[in-house]
């Protein structure tokens, strides 16, 4: 990670640590640790976003002119590392990491003035309307249609696997506005008020028991033309830019490495076969593998962040990072279930909504639900197979 010698990294690290010591509520940390979802309860992240925004750190990767920090890559890395060490809850990515950068690059000044301050202050919760029942990995085949009617579009269709739609105020969505030319050439990018007449949300419960995703139905929903980002039929360009940020933003490797280190301590206290679980050569070998994989991911993310700082784009380098993140999350959650043993069995209420005392140690309660939830990490946002196609064609030139 390149260092800017105008910035004292240790002084900045101490500044971040002091902020976390004084401003991070222990209740938020505890709630995050109990969570089994890849995206925890949005209200947890929302409260943390408000705290960050009051400090001026609500969207560190945005340009300073829009409320960002203009930090160097080294500062971003230090901040993410210290947040991981403190177990800060992740902020919902849909606002600061996804629609925010899109509005900064493609939005009109009135759209930026309307939405960006509310994203920073966590006043609006966002969700992403991309996938449909017949359009997931092949996103260009989407069918949700927007027909121009004066100053509005009339939108009809459905979106599925929509994370946080049940608590969202707004959705950024891809809609079909033309059937002419290639499928990608007839797509537009709209901002849809989730309180609009004709919008309904149906929950989808995941195998781990979490209500994280939904199906959204759009029945002749009127959306002002003023809510279109970019030109009509040019939404594919906007969508590709957003996907770079979805797939490449953040530094998950630091959190996974910390999770492995915590798991090592927990496993050292668990008995197995008359000894400690960490004395089992097979388990120990997989634990070392997980730590190495997390370190590899950490290096990949640091390189991607430095490249983004240099070029202003995340680009196709997001694909290998996304594949590795999914693999590491699955490995870590699998090892956690193995360490929890029988205590991982009563996982039917992963969020702790029961009057019964937990069975076994607190850390074991969400282990199985987190493991099951993590099965989706190599599917959503573009499956691992799709990402490998991108790597083969656009990075390796095969």
XYZ file of C-alpha atoms in Angstrom:
398
model
C 0.000 0.000 0.000
C 1.608 3.298 -1.092
C 2.110 5.861 1.647
C 1.682 9.600 1.356
C 4.541 10.991 3.398
C 2.537 14.157 4.041
C 0.305 12.002 6.258
C 1.641 10.469 9.471
C 0.067 6.971 9.382
C 0.517 6.334 13.098
C -1.022 9.666 14.029
C -3.971 8.904 11.776
C -4.295 5.401 13.245
C -4.450 6.873 16.746
C -7.081 9.379 15.580
C -9.254 6.555 14.256
C -8.758 4.453 17.394
C -9.737 7.353 19.643
C -12.848 7.990 17.575
C -13.847 4.326 17.803
C -13.132 4.213 21.526
C -15.348 7.186 22.275
C -18.058 7.039 19.598
C -18.710 3.353 18.815
C -21.630 2.170 21.009
C -20.984 -1.261 22.569
C -24.627 -2.169 21.888
C -24.019 -1.836 18.136
C -20.990 -4.124 18.327
C -22.973 -6.709 20.279
C -25.861 -6.579 17.794
C -23.494 -7.028 14.874
C -21.770 -10.012 16.495
C -25.154 -11.705 16.978
C -26.037 -11.277 13.318
C -25.831 -14.177 10.894
C -26.683 -12.243 7.720
C -24.182 -11.071 5.129
C -25.947 -7.686 5.333
C -26.984 -7.302 9.018
C -30.138 -5.566 10.201
C -30.089 -2.265 8.269
C -30.929 -0.275 11.393
C -27.605 -1.337 12.942
C -25.648 0.037 10.001
C -27.911 3.071 9.781
C -27.072 4.201 13.311
C -23.350 3.696 12.666
C -23.629 5.675 9.407
C -25.113 8.611 11.309
C -22.231 8.531 13.787
C -19.664 8.422 10.961
C -21.382 11.277 9.169
C -21.249 13.511 12.225
C -17.478 12.960 12.205
C -17.257 13.739 8.479
C -16.471 10.106 7.595
C -19.870 9.100 6.220
C -18.525 8.289 2.740
C -14.714 8.226 2.834
C -14.373 7.234 -0.834
C -16.436 10.129 -2.180
C -14.683 13.282 -3.400
C -14.403 15.930 -0.702
C -16.609 18.271 -2.747
C -19.510 15.873 -2.154
C -18.819 15.122 1.515
C -15.955 12.625 1.184
C -12.543 12.703 2.824
C -9.909 12.712 0.052
C -7.953 10.182 2.110
C -4.950 8.429 0.612
C -5.149 4.643 -0.020
C -3.059 4.133 3.118
C -5.567 6.094 5.207
C -8.466 4.086 3.797
C -6.623 0.887 4.660
C -5.871 2.054 8.213
C -9.481 3.131 8.732
C -10.890 -0.193 7.469
C -8.382 -2.154 9.545
C -9.197 -0.333 12.761
C -12.933 -0.632 12.115
C -12.497 -4.378 11.622
C -10.487 -4.647 14.838
C -13.287 -2.816 16.668
C -16.052 -4.961 15.093
C -17.922 -1.968 13.710
C -21.140 -2.954 11.926
C -20.954 -2.621 8.144
C -22.942 0.240 6.656
C -25.522 -0.763 4.049
C -23.620 -0.669 0.739
C -26.540 0.464 -1.397
C -26.292 4.137 -0.437
C -22.683 5.249 0.177
C -20.921 2.578 -1.923
C -23.305 2.091 -4.842
C -25.878 4.752 -5.737
C -23.751 7.552 -4.216
C -20.800 7.113 -6.625
C -23.258 6.686 -9.518
C -24.957 10.008 -8.748
C -21.583 11.715 -8.391
C -20.513 10.501 -11.855
C -23.783 10.431 -13.828
C -26.330 12.403 -11.801
C -27.541 15.901 -12.583
C -26.727 18.645 -10.043
C -30.322 18.685 -8.782
C -30.207 14.908 -8.213
C -26.897 15.199 -6.371
C -28.226 17.999 -4.164
C -31.419 16.084 -3.428
C -30.056 12.639 -2.641
C -26.386 12.754 -1.605
C -26.813 14.639 1.715
C -29.611 12.253 2.705
C -27.412 9.241 1.890
C -24.630 10.646 4.064
C -27.000 11.262 6.973
C -28.705 7.831 6.586
C -32.026 9.588 6.113
C -32.830 7.399 3.098
C -32.413 3.627 2.902
C -31.792 2.231 -0.594
C -32.201 -1.103 -2.345
C -31.093 -2.393 -5.750
C -33.601 -3.420 -8.425
C -31.503 -5.413 -10.878
C -32.313 -9.156 -10.817
C -35.632 -10.528 -12.049
C -37.095 -14.062 -12.044
C -35.772 -14.550 -15.585
C -32.830 -12.167 -15.487
C -30.071 -12.757 -12.965
C -26.644 -13.503 -14.349
C -28.034 -12.567 -17.789
C -29.124 -9.144 -16.610
C -29.578 -7.758 -20.133
C -32.633 -10.007 -20.559
C -34.638 -8.069 -17.955
C -38.345 -7.532 -18.730
C -39.493 -4.829 -16.305
C -40.808 -2.156 -18.661
C -41.017 1.633 -18.380
C -43.338 3.372 -20.853
C -43.071 7.142 -21.263
C -46.274 9.018 -20.448
C -45.695 12.763 -20.457
C -43.372 13.675 -17.597
C -43.539 10.182 -16.095
C -42.552 6.638 -16.863
C -45.156 3.977 -16.097
C -43.190 0.997 -14.738
C -44.536 -2.570 -14.660
C -42.647 -5.727 -13.749
C -40.985 -7.465 -10.828
C -37.566 -7.565 -9.174
C -36.330 -10.450 -7.038
C -33.645 -11.181 -4.425
C -33.886 -7.492 -3.529
C -31.916 -7.022 -0.316
C -33.420 -4.586 2.229
C -36.413 -3.731 0.022
C -38.696 -4.213 3.041
C -37.031 -1.280 4.827
C -35.971 0.811 1.809
C -37.186 4.304 1.006
C -35.820 4.230 -2.557
C -34.837 1.701 -5.184
C -32.368 2.256 -8.041
C -33.602 0.022 -10.829
C -32.868 -1.063 -14.359
C -35.921 -0.969 -16.639
C -36.516 -1.629 -20.314
C -37.403 1.478 -22.297
C -36.754 0.132 -25.813
C -36.690 -3.157 -27.726
C -34.543 -1.768 -30.536
C -30.960 -2.957 -31.120
C -29.037 -5.105 -28.677
C -30.747 -5.898 -25.350
C -28.235 -3.726 -23.468
C -29.125 -0.710 -25.629
C -32.744 -0.470 -24.459
C -32.203 -0.206 -20.690
C -32.588 2.900 -18.537
C -31.642 3.602 -14.905
C -34.443 4.933 -12.666
C -34.774 6.018 -9.046
C -38.092 4.708 -7.679
C -39.775 5.932 -4.499
C -40.752 2.745 -2.629
C -43.824 4.529 -1.211
C -45.268 5.037 -4.698
C -48.695 3.533 -5.440
C -48.269 0.179 -7.153
C -45.114 -0.885 -5.279
C -45.490 -4.000 -3.128
C -42.860 -6.096 -1.352
C -43.069 -9.826 -0.608
C -40.500 -11.264 1.848
C -38.261 -14.219 0.967
C -36.881 -16.075 3.988
C -33.444 -17.559 3.410
C -32.397 -21.040 4.471
C -30.591 -19.575 7.486
C -33.825 -18.002 8.747
C -32.969 -14.405 7.868
C -35.355 -11.980 6.190
C -32.806 -10.186 4.063
C -34.162 -10.447 0.523
C -37.531 -9.849 -1.108
C -39.502 -9.855 -4.326
C -40.720 -6.415 -5.378
C -43.762 -6.009 -7.617
C -44.192 -2.861 -9.706
C -47.763 -2.450 -10.975
C -48.038 0.615 -13.227
C -45.842 2.662 -10.909
C -45.474 6.253 -12.051
C -41.859 7.459 -11.854
C -40.959 11.030 -12.860
C -38.667 11.301 -15.864
C -36.625 13.597 -13.608
C -35.703 10.456 -11.619
C -33.826 8.932 -14.542
C -30.037 8.879 -14.109
C -28.219 9.353 -17.399
C -29.818 9.357 -20.815
C -32.725 7.164 -21.836
C -31.580 3.740 -23.093
C -28.073 4.370 -21.704
C -28.655 2.684 -18.344
C -26.335 -0.229 -19.127
C -23.335 2.101 -18.914
C -24.524 3.337 -15.521
C -25.204 -0.227 -14.365
C -21.719 -1.466 -15.259
C -20.128 1.400 -13.344
C -22.274 0.623 -10.306
C -21.386 -3.085 -10.447
C -17.698 -2.199 -10.203
C -18.408 -0.559 -6.839
C -20.709 -3.381 -5.702
C -18.121 -6.048 -6.475
C -14.946 -4.212 -5.533
C -15.772 -1.760 -2.762
C -14.585 -2.134 0.819
C -11.914 -4.246 2.499
C -13.503 -7.499 3.686
C -10.153 -9.303 3.987
C -9.288 -7.459 7.175
C -12.528 -8.573 8.811
C -12.079 -12.169 7.684
C -8.520 -12.277 9.012
C -9.774 -10.992 12.357
C -12.578 -13.568 12.285
C -10.014 -16.357 11.773
C -7.888 -15.057 14.631
C -10.935 -14.962 16.905
C -11.892 -18.459 15.774
C -8.397 -19.682 16.627
C -8.813 -18.382 20.199
C -12.280 -19.906 20.529
C -11.165 -23.259 19.134
C -8.254 -23.343 21.568
C -10.803 -23.313 24.389
C -13.023 -26.067 22.936
C -12.462 -29.706 23.827
C -12.445 -32.332 21.083
C -11.550 -35.987 21.510
C -10.002 -35.450 24.915
C -7.882 -32.478 23.789
C -8.257 -29.037 22.312
C -9.805 -28.537 18.898
C -6.708 -26.677 17.736
C -4.661 -29.805 18.489
C -6.540 -31.612 15.704
C -4.063 -31.527 12.771
C -6.833 -31.489 10.135
C -8.705 -28.590 11.762
C -5.473 -26.696 12.408
C -4.441 -27.069 8.750
C -7.776 -25.675 7.550
C -7.510 -22.814 10.038
C -4.085 -21.911 8.644
C -5.483 -22.147 5.126
C -8.325 -19.766 6.049
C -5.866 -17.262 7.490
C -3.711 -17.414 4.359
C -6.773 -16.987 2.145
C -7.865 -13.955 4.188
C -4.390 -12.442 3.884
C -4.479 -13.068 0.130
C -7.839 -11.323 -0.117
C -6.515 -8.463 1.971
C -3.605 -7.984 -0.449
C -5.920 -8.171 -3.476
C -8.227 -5.535 -2.000
C -5.332 -3.241 -1.105
C -4.022 -3.481 -4.655
C -7.482 -2.775 -6.076
C -7.917 0.240 -3.796
C -4.549 1.656 -4.826
C -5.376 1.133 -8.503
C -8.736 2.858 -8.055
C -6.998 5.782 -6.377
C -4.562 6.047 -9.292
C -7.045 5.666 -12.162
C -10.368 6.744 -10.660
C -11.917 3.393 -11.692
C -12.267 0.003 -10.023
C -12.628 -1.831 -13.341
C -12.495 -5.553 -14.014
C -10.152 -6.112 -11.067
C -13.312 -6.269 -8.947
C -14.170 -9.718 -10.329
C -11.294 -11.744 -8.805
C -11.790 -9.882 -5.523
C -15.473 -10.796 -5.457
C -14.745 -14.475 -6.167
C -12.165 -14.609 -3.392
C -14.462 -12.870 -0.897
C -17.182 -15.447 -1.412
C -14.768 -18.345 -1.035
C -13.182 -16.955 2.132
C -16.525 -16.171 3.768
C -17.725 -19.699 3.081
C -14.529 -21.226 4.457
C -14.584 -19.127 7.638
C -18.259 -19.810 8.379
C -17.755 -23.529 7.723
C -14.878 -23.667 10.211
C -16.949 -21.752 12.761
C -19.716 -24.353 12.540
C -17.131 -27.102 12.944
C -15.714 -25.378 16.020
C -19.197 -24.875 17.489
C -20.011 -28.560 17.076
C -23.326 -29.574 18.630
C -23.873 -26.020 19.857
C -24.474 -24.983 16.236
C -27.545 -27.224 15.934
C -30.259 -25.026 17.553
C -30.017 -22.328 14.884
C -33.733 -21.823 14.163
C -33.791 -18.318 15.653
C -30.538 -16.741 14.442
C -31.461 -13.245 15.597
C -32.098 -14.389 19.159
C -35.872 -13.720 19.093
C -36.646 -16.284 21.790
C -37.195 -16.271 25.536
C -35.107 -19.396 25.998
C -31.527 -19.192 27.187
C -28.974 -19.900 24.444
C -27.439 -23.359 24.327
C -23.668 -23.223 24.511
C -21.439 -20.155 24.130
C -22.911 -16.950 22.648
C -20.615 -17.026 19.622
C -21.985 -20.422 18.557
C -25.632 -19.312 18.356
C -25.491 -17.686 14.873
C -22.831 -20.048 13.483
C -25.053 -22.374 11.432
C -27.295 -19.594 10.138
C -24.237 -17.596 9.060
C -22.836 -20.679 7.318
C -26.084 -21.254 5.435
C -26.414 -17.574 4.558
C -22.865 -17.559 3.179
C -23.795 -20.163 0.551
C -25.216 -17.239 -1.449
C -21.985 -15.242 -1.532
C -20.748 -17.047 -4.638
C -24.094 -16.429 -6.372
C -25.353 -12.907 -5.688
C -24.019 -9.816 -7.424
C -22.936 -11.993 -10.335
C -22.128 -15.647 -9.663
C -18.571 -16.920 -9.280
C -18.932 -18.603 -12.676
C -19.858 -15.282 -14.316
C -16.957 -13.546 -12.569
C -14.540 -16.198 -13.845
C -15.830 -15.598 -17.386
C -15.047 -11.898 -16.937
C -11.589 -12.733 -15.595
C -10.903 -15.077 -18.525
C -12.111 -12.739 -21.261
C -11.410 -9.223 -20.021
C -8.342 -9.709 -17.806
C -6.538 -12.745 -19.241
C -7.705 -12.183 -22.826
C -8.630 -15.829 -23.346
